[in-house]
Backbone as a printed PyTorch tensor [residue, N CA C, xyz], in Angstrom:
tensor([[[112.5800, 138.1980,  44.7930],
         [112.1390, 137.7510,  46.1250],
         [113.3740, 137.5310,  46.9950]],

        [[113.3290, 138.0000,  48.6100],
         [114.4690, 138.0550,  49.1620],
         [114.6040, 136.5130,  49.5870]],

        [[116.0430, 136.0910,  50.2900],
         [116.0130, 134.7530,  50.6020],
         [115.3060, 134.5260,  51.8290]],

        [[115.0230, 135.5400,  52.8060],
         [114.2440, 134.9780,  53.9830],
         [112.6890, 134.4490,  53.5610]],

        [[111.8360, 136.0710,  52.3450],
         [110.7670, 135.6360,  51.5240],
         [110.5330, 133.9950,  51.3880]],

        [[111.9280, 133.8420,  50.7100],
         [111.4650, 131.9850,  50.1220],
         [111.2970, 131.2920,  51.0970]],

        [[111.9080, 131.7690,  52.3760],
         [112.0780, 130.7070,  53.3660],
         [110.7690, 130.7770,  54.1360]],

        [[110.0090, 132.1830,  53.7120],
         [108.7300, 131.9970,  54.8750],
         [107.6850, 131.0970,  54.6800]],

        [[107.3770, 130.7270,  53.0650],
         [106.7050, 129.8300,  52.5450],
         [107.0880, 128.3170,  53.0210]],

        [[108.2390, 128.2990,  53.9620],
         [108.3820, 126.3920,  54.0500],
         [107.8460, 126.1900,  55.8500]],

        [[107.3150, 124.6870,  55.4930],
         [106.9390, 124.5400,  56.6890],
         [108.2570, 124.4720,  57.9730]],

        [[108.1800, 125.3140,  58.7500],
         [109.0940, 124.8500,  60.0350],
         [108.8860, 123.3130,  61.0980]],

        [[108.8210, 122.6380,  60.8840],
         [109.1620, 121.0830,  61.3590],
         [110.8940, 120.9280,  61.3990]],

        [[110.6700, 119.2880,  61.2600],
         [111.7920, 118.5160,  61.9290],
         [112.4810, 118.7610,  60.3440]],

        [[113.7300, 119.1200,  60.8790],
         [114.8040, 119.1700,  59.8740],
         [115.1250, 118.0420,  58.9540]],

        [[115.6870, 117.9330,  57.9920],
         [115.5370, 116.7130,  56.7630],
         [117.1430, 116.8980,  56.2190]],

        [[117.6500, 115.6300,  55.4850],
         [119.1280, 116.3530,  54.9410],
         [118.8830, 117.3110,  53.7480]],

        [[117.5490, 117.5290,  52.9640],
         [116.9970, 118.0140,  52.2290],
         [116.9060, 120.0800,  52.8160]],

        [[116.2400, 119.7860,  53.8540],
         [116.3080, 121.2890,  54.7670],
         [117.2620, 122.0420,  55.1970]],

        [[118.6510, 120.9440,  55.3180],
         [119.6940, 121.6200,  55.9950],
         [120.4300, 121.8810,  54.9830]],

        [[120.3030, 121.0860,  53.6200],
         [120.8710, 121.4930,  52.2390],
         [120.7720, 122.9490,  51.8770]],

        [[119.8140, 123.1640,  52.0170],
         [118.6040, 124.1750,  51.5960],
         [119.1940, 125.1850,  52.7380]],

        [[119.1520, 125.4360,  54.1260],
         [119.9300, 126.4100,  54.5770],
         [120.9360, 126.5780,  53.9300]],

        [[122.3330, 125.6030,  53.3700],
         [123.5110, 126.2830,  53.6040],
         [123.3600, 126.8890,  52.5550]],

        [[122.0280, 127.1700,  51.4620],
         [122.2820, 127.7170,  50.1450],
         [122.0670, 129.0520,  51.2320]],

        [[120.8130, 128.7650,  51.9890],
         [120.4210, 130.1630,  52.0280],
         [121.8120, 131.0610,  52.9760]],

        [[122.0890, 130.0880,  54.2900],
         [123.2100, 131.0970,  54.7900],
         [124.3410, 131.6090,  54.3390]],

        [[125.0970, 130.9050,  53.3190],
         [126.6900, 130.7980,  52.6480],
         [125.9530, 131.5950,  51.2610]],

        [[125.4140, 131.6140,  50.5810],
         [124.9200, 132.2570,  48.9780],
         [125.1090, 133.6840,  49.3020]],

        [[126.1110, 133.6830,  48.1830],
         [126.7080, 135.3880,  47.9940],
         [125.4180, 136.4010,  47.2030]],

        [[124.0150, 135.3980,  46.9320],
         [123.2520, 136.5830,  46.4550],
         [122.2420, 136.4440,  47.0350]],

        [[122.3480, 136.4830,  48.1080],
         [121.3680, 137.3060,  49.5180],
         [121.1430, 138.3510,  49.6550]],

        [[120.4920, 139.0230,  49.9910],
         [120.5570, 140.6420,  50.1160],
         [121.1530, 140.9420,  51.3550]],

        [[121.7950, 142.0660,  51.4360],
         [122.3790, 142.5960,  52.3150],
         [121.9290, 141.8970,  53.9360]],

        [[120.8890, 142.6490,  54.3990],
         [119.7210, 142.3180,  55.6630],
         [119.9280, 140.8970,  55.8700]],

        [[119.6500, 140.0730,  54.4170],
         [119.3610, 138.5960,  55.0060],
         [120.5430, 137.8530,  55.3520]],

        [[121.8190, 138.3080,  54.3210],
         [123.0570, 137.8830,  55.1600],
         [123.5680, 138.3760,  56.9990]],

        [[123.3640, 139.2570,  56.9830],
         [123.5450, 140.1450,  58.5320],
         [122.3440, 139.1740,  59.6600]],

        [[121.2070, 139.1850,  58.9690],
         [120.6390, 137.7730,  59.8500],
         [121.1020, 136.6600,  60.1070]],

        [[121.6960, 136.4220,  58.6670],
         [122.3570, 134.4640,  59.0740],
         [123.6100, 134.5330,  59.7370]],

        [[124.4660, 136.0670,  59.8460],
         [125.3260, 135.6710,  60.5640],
         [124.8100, 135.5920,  62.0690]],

        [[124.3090, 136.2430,  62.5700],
         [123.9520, 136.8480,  63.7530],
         [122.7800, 134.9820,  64.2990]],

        [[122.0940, 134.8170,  63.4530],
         [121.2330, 133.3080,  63.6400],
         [122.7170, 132.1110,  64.1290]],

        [[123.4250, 132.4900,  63.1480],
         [124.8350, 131.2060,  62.9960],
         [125.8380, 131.3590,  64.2910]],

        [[125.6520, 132.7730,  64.7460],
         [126.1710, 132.8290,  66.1230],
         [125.3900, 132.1640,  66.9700]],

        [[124.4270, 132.6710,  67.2870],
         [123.2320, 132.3030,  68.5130],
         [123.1300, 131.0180,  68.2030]],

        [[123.0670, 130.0590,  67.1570],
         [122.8980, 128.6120,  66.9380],
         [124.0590, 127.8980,  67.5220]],

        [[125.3010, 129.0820,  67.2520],
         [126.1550, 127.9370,  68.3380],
         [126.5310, 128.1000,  69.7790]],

        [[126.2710, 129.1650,  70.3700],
         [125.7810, 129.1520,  71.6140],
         [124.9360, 128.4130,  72.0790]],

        [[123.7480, 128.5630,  71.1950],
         [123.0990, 127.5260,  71.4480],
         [123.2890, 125.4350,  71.7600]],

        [[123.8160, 125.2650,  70.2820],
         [124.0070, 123.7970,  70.4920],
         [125.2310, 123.7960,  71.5830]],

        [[125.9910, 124.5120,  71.7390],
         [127.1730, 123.9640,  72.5430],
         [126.7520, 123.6960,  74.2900]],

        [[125.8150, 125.0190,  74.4030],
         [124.5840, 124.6400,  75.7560],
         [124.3760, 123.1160,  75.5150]],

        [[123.5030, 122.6630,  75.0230],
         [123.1010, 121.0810,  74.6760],
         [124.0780, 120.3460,  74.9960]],

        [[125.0550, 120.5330,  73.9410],
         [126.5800, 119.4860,  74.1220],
         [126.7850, 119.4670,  75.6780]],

        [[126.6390, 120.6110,  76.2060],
         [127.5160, 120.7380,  77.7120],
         [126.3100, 120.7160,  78.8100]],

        [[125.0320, 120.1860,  78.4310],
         [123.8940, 119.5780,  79.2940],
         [123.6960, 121.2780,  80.2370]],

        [[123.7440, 121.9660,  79.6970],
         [123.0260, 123.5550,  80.3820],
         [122.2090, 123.8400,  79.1000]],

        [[121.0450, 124.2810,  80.4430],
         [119.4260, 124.3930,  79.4060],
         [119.2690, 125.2920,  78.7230]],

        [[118.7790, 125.4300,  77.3460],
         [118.5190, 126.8910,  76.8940],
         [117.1610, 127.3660,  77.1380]],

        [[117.1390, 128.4370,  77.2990],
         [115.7140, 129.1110,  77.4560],
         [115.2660, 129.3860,  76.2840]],

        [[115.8450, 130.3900,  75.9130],
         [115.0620, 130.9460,  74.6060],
         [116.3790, 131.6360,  73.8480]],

        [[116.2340, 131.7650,  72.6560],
         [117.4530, 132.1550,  71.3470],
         [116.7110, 132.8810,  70.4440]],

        [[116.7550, 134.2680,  70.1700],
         [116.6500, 134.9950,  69.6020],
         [117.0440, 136.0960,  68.3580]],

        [[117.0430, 136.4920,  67.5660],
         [117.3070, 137.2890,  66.9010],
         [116.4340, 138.3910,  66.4190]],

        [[116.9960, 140.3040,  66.3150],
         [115.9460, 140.6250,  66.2190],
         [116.7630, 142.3160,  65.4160]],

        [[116.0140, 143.1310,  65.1800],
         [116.5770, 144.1920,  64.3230],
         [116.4440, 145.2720,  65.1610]],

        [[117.7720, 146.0780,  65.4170],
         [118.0020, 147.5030,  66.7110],
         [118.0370, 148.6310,  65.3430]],

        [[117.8380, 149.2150,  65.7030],
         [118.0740, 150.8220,  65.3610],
         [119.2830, 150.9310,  64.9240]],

        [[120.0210, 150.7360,  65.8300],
         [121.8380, 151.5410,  66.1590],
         [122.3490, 150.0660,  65.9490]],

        [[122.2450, 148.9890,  65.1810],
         [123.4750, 147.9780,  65.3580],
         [122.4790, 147.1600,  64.3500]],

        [[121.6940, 147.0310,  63.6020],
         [121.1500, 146.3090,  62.6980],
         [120.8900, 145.2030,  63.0310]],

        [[121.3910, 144.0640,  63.3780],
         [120.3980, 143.1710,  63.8920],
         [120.9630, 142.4990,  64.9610]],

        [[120.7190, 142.2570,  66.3070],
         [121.1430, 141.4490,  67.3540],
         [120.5020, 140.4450,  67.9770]],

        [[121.4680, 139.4150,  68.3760],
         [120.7800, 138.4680,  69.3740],
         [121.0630, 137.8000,  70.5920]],

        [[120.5460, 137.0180,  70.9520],
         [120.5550, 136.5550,  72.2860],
         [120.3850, 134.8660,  72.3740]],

        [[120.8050, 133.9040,  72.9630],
         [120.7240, 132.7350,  73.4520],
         [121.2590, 133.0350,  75.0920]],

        [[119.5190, 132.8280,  75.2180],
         [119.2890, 132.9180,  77.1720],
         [119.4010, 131.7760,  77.6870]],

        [[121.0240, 131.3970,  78.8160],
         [120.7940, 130.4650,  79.4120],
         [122.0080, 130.8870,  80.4820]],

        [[121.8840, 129.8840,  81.7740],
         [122.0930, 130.4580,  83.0630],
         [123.7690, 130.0260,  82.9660]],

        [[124.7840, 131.3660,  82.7560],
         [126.0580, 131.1780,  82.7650],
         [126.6270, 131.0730,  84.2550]],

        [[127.8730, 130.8150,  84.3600],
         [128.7360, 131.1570,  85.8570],
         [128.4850, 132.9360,  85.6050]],

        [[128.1910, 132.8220,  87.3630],
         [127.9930, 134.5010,  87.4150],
         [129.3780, 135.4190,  87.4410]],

        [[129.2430, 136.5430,  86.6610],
         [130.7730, 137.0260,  86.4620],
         [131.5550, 137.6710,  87.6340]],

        [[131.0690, 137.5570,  88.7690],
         [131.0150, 138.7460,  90.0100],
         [131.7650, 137.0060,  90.6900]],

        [[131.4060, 136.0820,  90.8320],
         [131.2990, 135.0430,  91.7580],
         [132.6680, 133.5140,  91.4590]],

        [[133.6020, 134.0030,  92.9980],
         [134.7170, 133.1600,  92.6190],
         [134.6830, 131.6030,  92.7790]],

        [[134.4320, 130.6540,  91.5580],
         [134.7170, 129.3640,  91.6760],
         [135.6380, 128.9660,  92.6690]],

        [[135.2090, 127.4980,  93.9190],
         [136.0350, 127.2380,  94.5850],
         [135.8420, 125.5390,  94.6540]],

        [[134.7430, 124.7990,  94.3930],
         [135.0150, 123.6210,  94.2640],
         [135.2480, 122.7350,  93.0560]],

        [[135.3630, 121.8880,  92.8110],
         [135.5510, 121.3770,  91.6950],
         [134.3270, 121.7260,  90.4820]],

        [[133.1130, 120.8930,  90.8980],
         [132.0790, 121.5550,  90.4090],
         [131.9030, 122.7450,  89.9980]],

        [[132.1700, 123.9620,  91.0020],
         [131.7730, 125.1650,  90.0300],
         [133.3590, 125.4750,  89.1670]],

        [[133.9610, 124.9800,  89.1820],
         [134.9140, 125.4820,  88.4890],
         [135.1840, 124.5290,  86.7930]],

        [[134.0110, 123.7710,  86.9940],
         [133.6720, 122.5830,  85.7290],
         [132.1590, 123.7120,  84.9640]],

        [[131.6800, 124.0560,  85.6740],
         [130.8070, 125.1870,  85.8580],
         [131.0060, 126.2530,  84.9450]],

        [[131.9430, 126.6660,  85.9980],
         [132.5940, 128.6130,  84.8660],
         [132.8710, 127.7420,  83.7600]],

        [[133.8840, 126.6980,  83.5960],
         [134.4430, 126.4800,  81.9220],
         [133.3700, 125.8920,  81.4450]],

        [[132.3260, 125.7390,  81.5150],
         [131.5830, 125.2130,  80.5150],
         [130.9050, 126.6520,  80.2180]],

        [[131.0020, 127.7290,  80.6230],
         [130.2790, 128.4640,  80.6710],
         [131.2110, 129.5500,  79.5750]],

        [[132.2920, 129.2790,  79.7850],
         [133.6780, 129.7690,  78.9820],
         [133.2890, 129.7680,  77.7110]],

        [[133.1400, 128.1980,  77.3190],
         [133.3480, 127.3420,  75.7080],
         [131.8210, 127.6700,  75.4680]],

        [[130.4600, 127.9680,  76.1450],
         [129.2620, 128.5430,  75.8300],
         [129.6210, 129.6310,  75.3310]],

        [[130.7180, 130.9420,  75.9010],
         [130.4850, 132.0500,  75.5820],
         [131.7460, 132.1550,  74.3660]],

        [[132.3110, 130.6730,  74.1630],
         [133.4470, 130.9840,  72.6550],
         [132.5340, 130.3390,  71.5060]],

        [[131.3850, 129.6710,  71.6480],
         [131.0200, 129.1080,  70.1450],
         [130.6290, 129.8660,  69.8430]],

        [[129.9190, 131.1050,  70.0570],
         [129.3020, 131.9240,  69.0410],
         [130.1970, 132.5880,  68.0650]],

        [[131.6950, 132.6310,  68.3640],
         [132.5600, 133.2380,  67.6130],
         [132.9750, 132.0410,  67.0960]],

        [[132.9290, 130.6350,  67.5190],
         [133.3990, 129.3830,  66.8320],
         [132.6410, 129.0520,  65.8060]],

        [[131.0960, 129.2760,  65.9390],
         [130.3460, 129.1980,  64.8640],
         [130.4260, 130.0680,  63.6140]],

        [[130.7010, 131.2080,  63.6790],
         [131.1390, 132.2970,  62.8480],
         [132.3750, 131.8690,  61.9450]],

        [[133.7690, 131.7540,  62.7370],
         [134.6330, 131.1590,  61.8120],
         [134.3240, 130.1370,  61.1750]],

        [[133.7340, 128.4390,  61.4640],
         [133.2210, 127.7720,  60.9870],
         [132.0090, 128.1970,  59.5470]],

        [[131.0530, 129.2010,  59.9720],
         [130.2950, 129.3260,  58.6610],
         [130.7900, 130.4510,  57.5990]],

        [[131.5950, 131.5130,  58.3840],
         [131.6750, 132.9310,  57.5710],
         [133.3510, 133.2280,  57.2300]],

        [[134.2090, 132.4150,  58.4340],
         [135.5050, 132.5060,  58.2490],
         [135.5980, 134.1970,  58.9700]],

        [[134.3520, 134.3970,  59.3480],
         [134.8200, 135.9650,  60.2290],
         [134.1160, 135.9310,  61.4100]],

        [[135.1480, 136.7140,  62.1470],
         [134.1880, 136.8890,  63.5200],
         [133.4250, 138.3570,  63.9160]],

        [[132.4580, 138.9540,  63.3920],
         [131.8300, 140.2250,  63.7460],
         [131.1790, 140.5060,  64.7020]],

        [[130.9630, 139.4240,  65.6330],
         [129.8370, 139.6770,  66.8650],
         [130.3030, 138.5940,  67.9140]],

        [[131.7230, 138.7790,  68.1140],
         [132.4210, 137.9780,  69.0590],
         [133.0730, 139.1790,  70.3070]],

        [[132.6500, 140.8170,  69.7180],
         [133.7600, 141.1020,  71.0690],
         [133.0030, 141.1380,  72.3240]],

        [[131.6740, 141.1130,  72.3690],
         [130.9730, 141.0100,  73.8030],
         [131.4220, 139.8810,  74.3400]],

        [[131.2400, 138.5250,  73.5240],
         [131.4380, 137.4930,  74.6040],
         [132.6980, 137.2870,  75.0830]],

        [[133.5170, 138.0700,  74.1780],
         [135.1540, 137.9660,  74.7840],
         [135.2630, 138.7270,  75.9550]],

        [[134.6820, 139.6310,  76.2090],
         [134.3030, 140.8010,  77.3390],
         [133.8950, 139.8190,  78.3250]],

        [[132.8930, 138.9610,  78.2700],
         [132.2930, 138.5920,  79.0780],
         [132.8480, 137.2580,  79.4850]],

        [[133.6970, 136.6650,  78.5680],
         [134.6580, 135.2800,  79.0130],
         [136.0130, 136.0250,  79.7380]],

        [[136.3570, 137.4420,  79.9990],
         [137.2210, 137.9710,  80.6380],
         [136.7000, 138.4670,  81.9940]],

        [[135.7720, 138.5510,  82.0810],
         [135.1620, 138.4200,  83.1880],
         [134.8940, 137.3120,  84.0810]],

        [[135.1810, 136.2450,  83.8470],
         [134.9210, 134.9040,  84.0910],
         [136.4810, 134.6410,  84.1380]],

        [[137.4000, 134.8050,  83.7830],
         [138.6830, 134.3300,  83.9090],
         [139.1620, 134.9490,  85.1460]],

        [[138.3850, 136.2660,  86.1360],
         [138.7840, 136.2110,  86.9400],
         [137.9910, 135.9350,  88.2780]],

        [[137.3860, 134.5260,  87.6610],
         [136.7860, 134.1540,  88.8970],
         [137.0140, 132.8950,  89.4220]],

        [[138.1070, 132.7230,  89.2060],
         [139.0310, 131.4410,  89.5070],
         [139.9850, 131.0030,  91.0540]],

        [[139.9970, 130.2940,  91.6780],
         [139.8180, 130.4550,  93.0530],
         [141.4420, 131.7250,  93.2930]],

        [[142.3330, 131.3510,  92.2650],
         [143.0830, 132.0720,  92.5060],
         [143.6750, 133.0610,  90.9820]],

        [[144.4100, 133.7570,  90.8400],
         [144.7980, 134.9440,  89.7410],
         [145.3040, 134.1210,  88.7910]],

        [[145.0690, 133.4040,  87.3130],
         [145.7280, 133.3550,  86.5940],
         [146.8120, 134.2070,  86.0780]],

        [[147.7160, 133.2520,  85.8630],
         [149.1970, 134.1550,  85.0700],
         [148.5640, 133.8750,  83.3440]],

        [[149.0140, 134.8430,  82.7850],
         [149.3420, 134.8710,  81.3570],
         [149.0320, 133.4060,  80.5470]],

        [[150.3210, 132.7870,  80.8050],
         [149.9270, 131.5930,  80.4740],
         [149.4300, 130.2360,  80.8300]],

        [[148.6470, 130.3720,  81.7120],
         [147.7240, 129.6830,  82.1070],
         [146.7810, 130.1210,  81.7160]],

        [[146.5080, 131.3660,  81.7600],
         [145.0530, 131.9080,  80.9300],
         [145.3040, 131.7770,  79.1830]],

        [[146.3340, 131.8410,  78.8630],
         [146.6510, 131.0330,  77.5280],
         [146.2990, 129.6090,  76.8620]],

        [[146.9480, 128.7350,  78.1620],
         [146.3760, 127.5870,  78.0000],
         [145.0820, 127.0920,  78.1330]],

        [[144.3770, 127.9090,  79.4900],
         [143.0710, 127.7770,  79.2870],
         [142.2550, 127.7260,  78.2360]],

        [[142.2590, 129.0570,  77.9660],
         [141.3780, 129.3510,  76.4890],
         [141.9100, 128.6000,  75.7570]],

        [[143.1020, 128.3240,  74.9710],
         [143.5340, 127.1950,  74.0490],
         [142.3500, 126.2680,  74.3160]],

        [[142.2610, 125.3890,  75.5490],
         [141.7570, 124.1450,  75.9070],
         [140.3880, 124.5390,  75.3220]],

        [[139.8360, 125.3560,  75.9540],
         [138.0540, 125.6260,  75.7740],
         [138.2680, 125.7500,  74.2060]],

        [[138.8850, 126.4520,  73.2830],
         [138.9580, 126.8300,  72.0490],
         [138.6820, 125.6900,  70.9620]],

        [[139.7430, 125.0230,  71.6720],
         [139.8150, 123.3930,  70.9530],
         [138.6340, 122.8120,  70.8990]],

        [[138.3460, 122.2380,  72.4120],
         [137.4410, 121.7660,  72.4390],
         [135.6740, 121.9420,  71.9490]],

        [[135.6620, 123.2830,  71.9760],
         [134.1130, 123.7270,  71.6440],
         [134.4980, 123.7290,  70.2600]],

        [[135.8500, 124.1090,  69.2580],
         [135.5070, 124.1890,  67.8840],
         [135.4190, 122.3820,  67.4510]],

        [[135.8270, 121.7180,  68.0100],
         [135.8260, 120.0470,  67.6940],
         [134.3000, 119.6980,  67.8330]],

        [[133.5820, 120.2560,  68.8500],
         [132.4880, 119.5800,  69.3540],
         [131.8400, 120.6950,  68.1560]],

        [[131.8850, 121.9040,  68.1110],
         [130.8640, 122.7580,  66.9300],
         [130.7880, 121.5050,  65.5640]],

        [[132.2110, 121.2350,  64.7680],
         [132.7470, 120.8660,  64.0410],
         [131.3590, 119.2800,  63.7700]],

        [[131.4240, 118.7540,  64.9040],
         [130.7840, 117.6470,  64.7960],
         [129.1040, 117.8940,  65.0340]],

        [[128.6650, 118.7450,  65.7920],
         [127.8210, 119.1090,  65.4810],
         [126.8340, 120.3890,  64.7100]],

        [[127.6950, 120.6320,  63.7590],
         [127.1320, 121.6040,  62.6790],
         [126.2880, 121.2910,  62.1940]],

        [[125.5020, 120.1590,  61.5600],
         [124.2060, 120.4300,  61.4000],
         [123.2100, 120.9240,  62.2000]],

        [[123.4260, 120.2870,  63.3600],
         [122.5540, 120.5610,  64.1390],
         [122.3680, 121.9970,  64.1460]],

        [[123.9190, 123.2680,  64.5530],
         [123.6340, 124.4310,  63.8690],
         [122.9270, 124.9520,  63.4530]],

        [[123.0380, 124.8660,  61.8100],
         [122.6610, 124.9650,  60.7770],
         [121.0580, 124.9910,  60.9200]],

        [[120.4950, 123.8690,  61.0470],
         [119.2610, 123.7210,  61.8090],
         [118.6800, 124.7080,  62.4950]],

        [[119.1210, 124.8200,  63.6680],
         [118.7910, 125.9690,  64.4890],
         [118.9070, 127.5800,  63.9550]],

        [[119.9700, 127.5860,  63.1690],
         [120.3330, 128.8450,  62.6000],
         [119.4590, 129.1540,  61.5530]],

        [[118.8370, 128.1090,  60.8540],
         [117.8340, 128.5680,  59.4520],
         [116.5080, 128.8080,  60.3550]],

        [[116.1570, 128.1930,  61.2270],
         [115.1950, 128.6980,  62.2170],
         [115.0850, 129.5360,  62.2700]],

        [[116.2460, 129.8840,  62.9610],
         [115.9480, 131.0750,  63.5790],
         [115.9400, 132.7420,  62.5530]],

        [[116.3420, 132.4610,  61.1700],
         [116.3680, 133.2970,  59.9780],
         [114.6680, 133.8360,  60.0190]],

        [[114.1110, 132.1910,  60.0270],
         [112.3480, 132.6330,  59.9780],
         [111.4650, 132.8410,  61.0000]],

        [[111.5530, 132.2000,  62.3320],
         [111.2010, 132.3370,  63.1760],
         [111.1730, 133.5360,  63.9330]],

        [[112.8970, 134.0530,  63.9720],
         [113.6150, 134.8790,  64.4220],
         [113.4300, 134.6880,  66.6790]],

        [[112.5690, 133.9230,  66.9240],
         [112.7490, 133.2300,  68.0980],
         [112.4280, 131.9980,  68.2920]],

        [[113.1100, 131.3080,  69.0860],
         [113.3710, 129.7680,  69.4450],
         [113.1040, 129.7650,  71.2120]],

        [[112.1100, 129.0500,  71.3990],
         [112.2550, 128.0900,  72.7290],
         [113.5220, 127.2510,  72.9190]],

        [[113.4810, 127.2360,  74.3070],
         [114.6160, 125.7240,  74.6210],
         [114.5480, 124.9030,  74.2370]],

        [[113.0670, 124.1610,  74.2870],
         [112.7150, 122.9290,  73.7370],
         [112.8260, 122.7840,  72.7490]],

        [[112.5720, 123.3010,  71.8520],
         [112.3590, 123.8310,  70.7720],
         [114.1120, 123.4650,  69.7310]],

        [[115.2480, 124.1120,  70.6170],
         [116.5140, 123.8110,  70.5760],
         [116.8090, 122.2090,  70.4760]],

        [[116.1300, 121.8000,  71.5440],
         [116.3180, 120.3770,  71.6320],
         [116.0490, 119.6860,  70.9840]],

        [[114.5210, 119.5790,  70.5590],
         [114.6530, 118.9700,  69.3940],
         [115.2150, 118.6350,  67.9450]],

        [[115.2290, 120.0570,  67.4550],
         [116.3050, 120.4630,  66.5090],
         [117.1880, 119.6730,  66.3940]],

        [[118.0130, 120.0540,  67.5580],
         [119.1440, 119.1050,  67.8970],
         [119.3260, 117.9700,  67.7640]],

        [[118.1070, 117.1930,  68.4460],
         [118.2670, 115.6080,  68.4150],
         [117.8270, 115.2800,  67.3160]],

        [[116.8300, 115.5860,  66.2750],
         [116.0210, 115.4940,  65.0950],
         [117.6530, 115.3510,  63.7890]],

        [[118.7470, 115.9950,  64.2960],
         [119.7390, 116.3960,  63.0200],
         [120.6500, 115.1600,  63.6900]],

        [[121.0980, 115.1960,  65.2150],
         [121.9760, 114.5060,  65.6750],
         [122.2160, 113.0360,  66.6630]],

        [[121.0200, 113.1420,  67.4720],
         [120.2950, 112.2820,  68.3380],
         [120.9620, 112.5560,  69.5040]],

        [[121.2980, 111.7630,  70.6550],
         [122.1090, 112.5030,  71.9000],
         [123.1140, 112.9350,  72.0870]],

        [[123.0860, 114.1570,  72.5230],
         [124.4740, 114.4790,  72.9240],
         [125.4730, 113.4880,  73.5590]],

        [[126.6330, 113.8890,  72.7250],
         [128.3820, 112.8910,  73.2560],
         [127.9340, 113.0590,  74.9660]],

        [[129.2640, 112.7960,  75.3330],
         [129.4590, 112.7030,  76.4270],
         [130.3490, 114.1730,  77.1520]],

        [[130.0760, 114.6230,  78.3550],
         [130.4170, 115.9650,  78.5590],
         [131.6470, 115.7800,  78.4950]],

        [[132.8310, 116.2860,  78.2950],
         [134.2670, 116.4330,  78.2380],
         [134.5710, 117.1740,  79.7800]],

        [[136.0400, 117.0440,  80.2810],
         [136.6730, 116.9070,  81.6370],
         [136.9590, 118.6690,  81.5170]],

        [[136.9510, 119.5360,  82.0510],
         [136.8760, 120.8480,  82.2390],
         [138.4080, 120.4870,  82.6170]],

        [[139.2070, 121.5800,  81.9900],
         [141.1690, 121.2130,  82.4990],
         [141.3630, 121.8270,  83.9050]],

        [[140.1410, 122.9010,  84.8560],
         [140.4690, 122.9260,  85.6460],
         [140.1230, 122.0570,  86.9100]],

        [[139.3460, 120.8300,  86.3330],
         [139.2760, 119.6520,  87.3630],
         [140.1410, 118.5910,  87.5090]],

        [[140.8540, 118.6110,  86.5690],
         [141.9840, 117.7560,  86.2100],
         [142.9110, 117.8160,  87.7710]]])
């Protein structure tokens, strides 16, 4: 029986330390079958896109995972980023784009954290380079160095502390294979209770 099989038989409710045990057999266990590992990575991404939305009080819509033809299995966590076309100029939107930054680095933060690899990080790097040039004025080198450093840090500290919650979301989404927002939220609060407090974006400083 495959490991998603076992997992379809359990009830989906509120997570338990018993449930989230029970994921990390299923996501981290080297005798998964092929398919079901390629799901938990791809779930373990989108879960931290996901929670880091939460952490940084931007809503999720919906988080998905699902099986393509040409790329075996992909997903999605839908929620409203800084637009990549559109140059930050007040404080606010420029607290804005970087939260929108460290949204589009946990999915590769979650990856190192569960797999120690990153396989489904080069879109959002594409798409956090797109966003670096929407800053009221041209970053140099190292300022865009330091930037990302900052977001890097910070979203792997905040993943770090909230990995169950993850985890949670990520075994979900193994069986479910789609998640509501709400749906996120609870999760969330059910493993962790409220989100910290938002952290200072370095370009409001």
């Amino acid at each position: 029986m495959s490991a998603a099989a076992r997992w379809a038989g359990s009830p989906v409710n509120e997570p338990s330390a018993a449930r989230v045990a029970r994921a990390l057999q299923l996501l981290d266990s080297v005798e998964v079958a092929q398919e079901d590992r390629d799901r938990s990575y791809i779930a373990r991404h989108e879960a931290g896109h996901a929670v880091m939305s939460v952490e940084l009080g931007v809503r999720v819509e919906l988080v998905t995972i699902e099986a393509t033809p040409a790329h075996g299995f992909d997903g999605h966590c839908h929620v409203a980023l800084w637009p990549a076309s559109v140059r930050a100029l007040q404080p606010h939107e420029i607290a804005a784009l970087e939260y929108s930054i460290m949204i589009l680095l946990a999915g590769e933060m979650a990856e190192r954290l569960g797999a120690g690899s990153t396989v489904h990080a080069q879109h959002d790097r594409a798409m956090i380079e797109e966003r670096l040039r929407c800053y009221p004025i041209e970053l140099h080198d190292d300022e865009r160095k330091a930037l990302l450093a900052w977001c890097e840090v910070h979203t792997m500290r905040r993943l770090r502390r909230a990995w169950p919650a993850v985890i949670a979301i990520a075994m979900e989404l193994v069986v479910a294979r789609t998640i509501t927002g709400d749906r996120v939220l609870t999760l969330y609060e059910a493993t962790l209770g409220s989100p910290p407090p938002i952290p200072q974006p370095p370009g409001t400083c």
